[in-house]
């Protein structure tokens, strides 16, 4: 009994209160420094989300509770004191409920689509075996700084396992290009574009030989093309006035020779090369899908471009279907397809990009700067086009030499040229935060272990929100690394996202989303508008307009903060009690309560 | 460097002689300073734009006796004749001057010197590229970019491309047009008659300005202003009264006069405390209350101009907190009738207002549009005003705590006096604790309302809580008997560091978190300086108090 009594006395002591208040203040001060240096998540990982911090808060709560109880039976003049301390305990209970039972996540939705996958804050690694219909999930233990060394391993087959042996909490992806040893791959150039006030540098990487790879750089569109043969140089320098269909090319190869046919659906025969081969392009499907065993076009958004064509040589015909995104598919297949034994391999290069929704750029014409590598990558050439499409300048490009573009007194320089380049994306660890605009992600390092020994050259980095398909001794598993997700029992459909700006600027002044709730038991709900400070309440969840992403060529994304908080009202009630208590304690004469209950005030 | 306006209006002026700029006799500036400009997301009078630009480029509020608006027109119309050789660009960072090979002893440089510096643009480009790829910038690089900005603003004024004063005839919120748009065929939505009128009136203005013809200038300005307000804007133009009010605010400088009056009141109050002269007392109170009145008047006008409560940046919070400090001192004075209370309070207000008045880089006085999340929200306004008012109460307790420490230093035997002032300090602290507790909770309510969580461990929230915990620790320390007379006053004073961290430190030192709208940098040296002086003062008082051998008596006077 005496132990319990002295414990109670210890926990109700005012001196412990002073110590725990100063201790908590000190911890919080350190936590904010951690946050400013290592980011919001780091402060959570190192302090706010830890068990020991929960312990400190519990200690404080216990202290407050014992202090209040130790003064029982309470005297009337202690009214304020008791109410205040009850308020604190109620708030702490409310916070506990929120942390245990609440949900706090993000729900990004594309315009004109519905979603119910809420992204939570914890990271996990999943192994999915589709054949066995098995899914394993592992929580990643986060750290404040980048760590290496074995964290955990997952057995995949009898003697191989997947090892997680590195974690970067703030990873910045650096796009790097290295010369290819085997002399394969597209070319890559680093272009600097600048004038007096402006300087910008970016890599362009040619991904499809014969076709331009384009990037937008400030006021200009830049492209790089690896030319196939010398005669292409003429077309590059003096492009035909008529524009091609813009769909793309069919490349036919046989015995090391390539023929390129621009895709124009004409349903008439045209010659390919001089060997008597003819082609007829039958159908172009920008968004090909298989419906009831037939290939049909879903809509004109070039998501999965495909083309059907027929080849004819000396009376023999054969039909092909090629998909731009799946060059490895056999091209002669499907019902009614004939193989004429002509022996041509075909693939499709698509030029079409998914539709652009031009944001604030309507009618804004821009200059174009086009680069091309000569066949065999023997040198680099360029053309600069003005806003109207006229050629301002052209010629050979030497590395590190300055050239004028002819518009807006902009000059350019190719600071690096790699004829055959391999693209490498490696995450660099950011040691600390440099400013509120830092953007980074998390990354983990995986490697394969056989019989407890790391297999060389199996190490790889995975960035947050990525998936990889790996094969271990014939067993195929899909590995995903992402934040935990939670599926809502209903879907939110984003009809429209709208951003208002400050007068005469592009600065966001307000943003709002028109949404409706779908797939509920009660049927579809009427659409409502969520805007800053005007959330939507549905099914116990609250949806707040948190942020947005606008990218050229992609539908807008509106990000909602999703919140479910069973402790909310407890905290509100606790807050009210607390304020009331402090008010009574400081601003009312304590003797008022003595008089109220009829006792005479003692002096 | 020649103004594009010349090319554009095909002016054939009798070229004026090269001369250094001097005030133009008989010229009127009021009308022209009321022309509206759409800049950085806000419509404002040219008066404001000219002041902000001059301040940004030169760090001064006037140049050789020329007002900001006069400088603006000088640059726009006659830069190459009058201003070419004026060292306008203010460069104070010594390593930057060394880096660029500029004369370290000089503080101002001509545009020509900076433009022709071959190092500058090369390094600026590198720094700008680093900024774009979000690499960390060194202090030198930040200053470099800042100098490049100064140069750009000046150049853009000379060319007229920032002077977006041609109104949009369809909607006042849509982008306006810069003077340079006159140069581009079809860039303006006006008809040929309107275009012709613009040319005629602008030409009159410029000719009048260059030839120092006050009459022609006045006529040009009047006609041009009328054209903007009526025909060109099609009625979509800011209200005359709004523009006038902002100009009035710019000219009145209410916060400067407020601190001047507070300073006068401080001297008078000291005299009253020493002499107990009742006539002086009346005078001092009149001066104090007029300062107080002007302070709140300026504050209200600023609210009307910006169309929102002043809750968004450091400058506005300094204005509000210094006012609150005087307010609470007057309330406590009303109860205890001791003039030392407001005397101590005005010291804080003078320091705060002088800083606000003189450090535009740290405390930016210009009015900016609000971040989306801060717009039109009652809870936001209430929680920020409550929390910052608690800072004001704590500031008062700081001032009074220092008075108590002062007594320990000078007259440690005067137990009763010390007890009395400790009570005043305690009262101020009580106000602060109530307001900060309520404000922190109201902040939770707002966060819940607009971000979806009551408490998110955001640094601003955490530091408000930390400051509160520190004061609570002091209060509980008193109850537990650990803190007596001296300790109580000293810890109260020290706890103000928590407030400073929550108020200034989170935005200027930590620089992270959701409350990041008011971010800035600088001023650290002032804060560190204050802390050093404060700690030294506490130590001195402690030594004196120990030496005196006076026993710690009950904290408050009996009854």
mmCIF file of C-alpha atoms in Angstrom, chain B residues 300-451:
data_model
loop_
_atom_site.group_PDB
_atom_site.id
_atom_site.type_symbol
_atom_site.label_atom_id
_atom_site.label_comp_id
_atom_site.label_asym_id
_atom_site.label_seq_id
_atom_site.Cartn_x
_atom_site.Cartn_y
_atom_site.Cartn_z
ATOM 1 C CA UNK B 300 -7.536 49.897 -39.734
ATOM 2 C CA UNK B 301 -6.667 51.738 -42.953
ATOM 3 C CA UNK B 302 -4.228 48.993 -43.841
ATOM 4 C CA UNK B 303 -6.977 46.419 -43.284
ATOM 5 C CA UNK B 304 -9.319 48.322 -45.575
ATOM 6 C CA UNK B 305 -6.665 48.633 -48.295
ATOM 7 C CA UNK B 306 -5.735 44.989 -48.244
ATOM 8 C CA UNK B 307 -9.342 43.952 -47.740
ATOM 9 C CA UNK B 308 -8.463 41.511 -44.979
ATOM 10 C CA UNK B 309 -7.332 41.400 -41.394
ATOM 11 C CA UNK B 310 -3.593 41.829 -40.987
ATOM 12 C CA UNK B 311 -2.658 38.310 -40.116
ATOM 13 C CA UNK B 312 -0.324 37.193 -42.790
ATOM 14 C CA UNK B 313 3.171 38.461 -42.462
ATOM 15 C CA UNK B 314 5.735 39.455 -39.920
ATOM 16 C CA UNK B 315 5.373 43.181 -40.530
ATOM 17 C CA UNK B 316 1.661 43.140 -39.836
ATOM 18 C CA UNK B 317 2.040 40.995 -36.757
ATOM 19 C CA UNK B 318 4.685 43.348 -35.343
ATOM 20 C CA UNK B 319 2.267 46.256 -35.828
ATOM 21 C CA UNK B 320 -0.535 44.343 -34.154
ATOM 22 C CA UNK B 321 1.510 42.969 -31.242
ATOM 23 C CA UNK B 322 3.093 46.331 -30.399
ATOM 24 C CA UNK B 323 -0.395 47.825 -30.333
ATOM 25 C CA UNK B 324 -1.702 45.001 -28.140
ATOM 26 C CA UNK B 325 1.139 45.524 -25.684
ATOM 27 C CA UNK B 326 0.143 49.152 -25.168
ATOM 28 C CA UNK B 327 -3.521 48.155 -24.972
ATOM 29 C CA UNK B 328 -2.910 45.669 -22.148
ATOM 30 C CA UNK B 329 -0.671 48.116 -20.335
ATOM 31 C CA UNK B 330 -3.506 50.644 -20.420
ATOM 32 C CA UNK B 331 -5.951 48.056 -19.063
ATOM 33 C CA UNK B 332 -3.659 47.057 -16.192
ATOM 34 C CA UNK B 333 -2.852 50.715 -15.574
ATOM 35 C CA UNK B 334 -6.599 51.426 -15.320
ATOM 36 C CA UNK B 335 -6.800 48.859 -12.549
ATOM 37 C CA UNK B 336 -3.640 49.618 -10.567
ATOM 38 C CA UNK B 337 -3.090 53.285 -11.494
ATOM 39 C CA UNK B 338 0.662 52.901 -11.843
ATOM 40 C CA UNK B 339 2.198 54.834 -14.727
ATOM 41 C CA UNK B 340 5.275 52.597 -14.801
ATOM 42 C CA UNK B 341 3.113 49.967 -16.541
ATOM 43 C CA UNK B 342 2.499 51.916 -19.792
ATOM 44 C CA UNK B 343 6.007 53.382 -19.564
ATOM 45 C CA UNK B 344 7.497 49.896 -19.674
ATOM 46 C CA UNK B 345 5.098 48.827 -22.429
ATOM 47 C CA UNK B 346 5.926 51.651 -24.836
ATOM 48 C CA UNK B 347 9.576 50.607 -24.786
ATOM 49 C CA UNK B 348 8.609 47.327 -26.450
ATOM 50 C CA UNK B 349 6.290 49.099 -28.885
ATOM 51 C CA UNK B 350 8.932 51.654 -29.844
ATOM 52 C CA UNK B 351 11.521 48.939 -30.503
ATOM 53 C CA UNK B 352 9.037 46.888 -32.532
ATOM 54 C CA UNK B 353 7.800 49.809 -34.603
ATOM 55 C CA UNK B 354 11.262 51.219 -35.234
ATOM 56 C CA UNK B 355 12.325 47.817 -36.545
ATOM 57 C CA UNK B 356 9.201 47.558 -38.695
ATOM 58 C CA UNK B 357 9.868 51.034 -40.035
ATOM 59 C CA UNK B 358 13.500 50.514 -40.869
ATOM 60 C CA UNK B 359 14.114 46.953 -41.936
ATOM 61 C CA UNK B 360 12.032 46.485 -45.100
ATOM 62 C CA UNK B 361 14.114 43.497 -46.126
ATOM 63 C CA UNK B 362 13.236 41.569 -42.985
ATOM 64 C CA UNK B 363 9.821 43.058 -42.282
ATOM 65 C CA UNK B 364 8.335 43.699 -45.703
ATOM 66 C CA UNK B 365 5.744 46.450 -45.419
ATOM 67 C CA UNK B 366 4.223 45.999 -48.870
ATOM 68 C CA UNK B 367 0.767 44.549 -49.175
ATOM 69 C CA UNK B 368 0.554 41.230 -51.007
ATOM 70 C CA UNK B 369 -2.387 39.061 -51.980
ATOM 71 C CA UNK B 370 -3.148 36.168 -49.665
ATOM 72 C CA UNK B 371 -2.372 32.498 -50.079
ATOM 73 C CA UNK B 372 -5.483 30.518 -51.020
ATOM 74 C CA UNK B 373 -5.736 28.705 -47.707
ATOM 75 C CA UNK B 374 -5.768 31.965 -45.789
ATOM 76 C CA UNK B 375 -8.635 33.597 -47.649
ATOM 77 C CA UNK B 376 -11.961 34.542 -46.156
ATOM 78 C CA UNK B 377 -11.868 32.509 -43.050
ATOM 79 C CA UNK B 378 -13.218 33.591 -39.743
ATOM 80 C CA UNK B 379 -11.404 30.981 -37.657
ATOM 81 C CA UNK B 380 -8.102 31.862 -39.194
ATOM 82 C CA UNK B 381 -8.502 35.506 -38.331
ATOM 83 C CA UNK B 382 -9.669 34.768 -34.826
ATOM 84 C CA UNK B 383 -6.950 32.275 -33.998
ATOM 85 C CA UNK B 384 -4.121 34.398 -35.357
ATOM 86 C CA UNK B 385 -5.369 37.550 -33.659
ATOM 87 C CA UNK B 386 -5.816 35.663 -30.390
ATOM 88 C CA UNK B 387 -2.388 34.079 -30.476
ATOM 89 C CA UNK B 388 -0.626 37.293 -31.465
ATOM 90 C CA UNK B 389 -2.518 39.171 -28.744
ATOM 91 C CA UNK B 390 -1.130 36.635 -26.287
ATOM 92 C CA UNK B 391 2.330 37.560 -27.593
ATOM 93 C CA UNK B 392 1.459 41.155 -26.772
ATOM 94 C CA UNK B 393 0.486 40.222 -23.218
ATOM 95 C CA UNK B 394 3.666 38.196 -22.793
ATOM 96 C CA UNK B 395 5.653 41.116 -24.189
ATOM 97 C CA UNK B 396 4.119 43.291 -21.490
ATOM 98 C CA UNK B 397 4.996 40.705 -18.846
ATOM 99 C CA UNK B 398 8.509 40.737 -20.291
ATOM 100 C CA UNK B 399 8.731 44.518 -19.941
ATOM 101 C CA UNK B 400 7.367 44.438 -16.398
ATOM 102 C CA UNK B 401 9.585 41.458 -15.559
ATOM 103 C CA UNK B 402 12.544 43.553 -16.592
ATOM 104 C CA UNK B 403 11.285 46.362 -14.360
ATOM 105 C CA UNK B 404 11.259 43.867 -11.480
ATOM 106 C CA UNK B 405 14.767 42.723 -12.388
ATOM 107 C CA UNK B 406 15.768 46.383 -12.579
ATOM 108 C CA UNK B 407 14.624 46.834 -8.990
ATOM 109 C CA UNK B 408 16.619 43.773 -7.953
ATOM 110 C CA UNK B 409 19.602 45.357 -9.638
ATOM 111 C CA UNK B 410 19.205 48.851 -8.210
ATOM 112 C CA UNK B 411 17.156 48.532 -5.064
ATOM 113 C CA UNK B 412 16.966 44.903 -3.905
ATOM 114 C CA UNK B 413 15.834 45.987 -0.449
ATOM 115 C CA UNK B 414 12.570 47.460 -1.703
ATOM 116 C CA UNK B 415 10.610 44.259 -1.176
ATOM 117 C CA UNK B 416 7.209 45.883 -1.332
ATOM 118 C CA UNK B 417 7.865 47.673 -4.611
ATOM 119 C CA UNK B 418 9.218 44.470 -6.068
ATOM 120 C CA UNK B 419 6.165 42.548 -4.941
ATOM 121 C CA UNK B 420 3.934 45.162 -6.493
ATOM 122 C CA UNK B 421 5.586 44.993 -9.911
ATOM 123 C CA UNK B 422 5.722 41.224 -9.746
ATOM 124 C CA UNK B 423 1.954 41.268 -9.388
ATOM 125 C CA UNK B 424 1.565 43.462 -12.501
ATOM 126 C CA UNK B 425 3.854 41.132 -14.408
ATOM 127 C CA UNK B 426 1.831 38.164 -13.224
ATOM 128 C CA UNK B 427 -1.395 39.800 -14.384
ATOM 129 C CA UNK B 428 0.031 40.348 -17.864
ATOM 130 C CA UNK B 429 1.213 36.763 -17.926
ATOM 131 C CA UNK B 430 -2.237 35.542 -16.950
ATOM 132 C CA UNK B 431 -3.773 37.403 -19.875
ATOM 133 C CA UNK B 432 -1.140 35.833 -22.088
ATOM 134 C CA UNK B 433 -1.693 32.279 -20.846
ATOM 135 C CA UNK B 434 -5.463 32.496 -21.325
ATOM 136 C CA UNK B 435 -5.107 33.972 -24.812
ATOM 137 C CA UNK B 436 -2.368 31.582 -25.899
ATOM 138 C CA UNK B 437 -4.225 28.503 -24.622
ATOM 139 C CA UNK B 438 -7.417 29.669 -26.285
ATOM 140 C CA UNK B 439 -5.565 30.726 -29.441
ATOM 141 C CA UNK B 440 -3.736 27.422 -29.747
ATOM 142 C CA UNK B 441 -7.026 25.568 -29.408
ATOM 143 C CA UNK B 442 -8.710 27.918 -31.877
ATOM 144 C CA UNK B 443 -5.778 27.209 -34.191
ATOM 145 C CA UNK B 444 -6.648 23.531 -33.816
ATOM 146 C CA UNK B 445 -10.236 24.309 -34.714
ATOM 147 C CA UNK B 446 -9.089 26.179 -37.794
ATOM 148 C CA UNK B 447 -6.637 23.451 -38.793
ATOM 149 C CA UNK B 448 -9.427 20.928 -38.394
ATOM 150 C CA UNK B 449 -11.688 23.083 -40.484
ATOM 151 C CA UNK B 450 -9.334 23.756 -43.328
ATOM 152 C CA UNK B 451 -6.690 20.999 -43.312
#
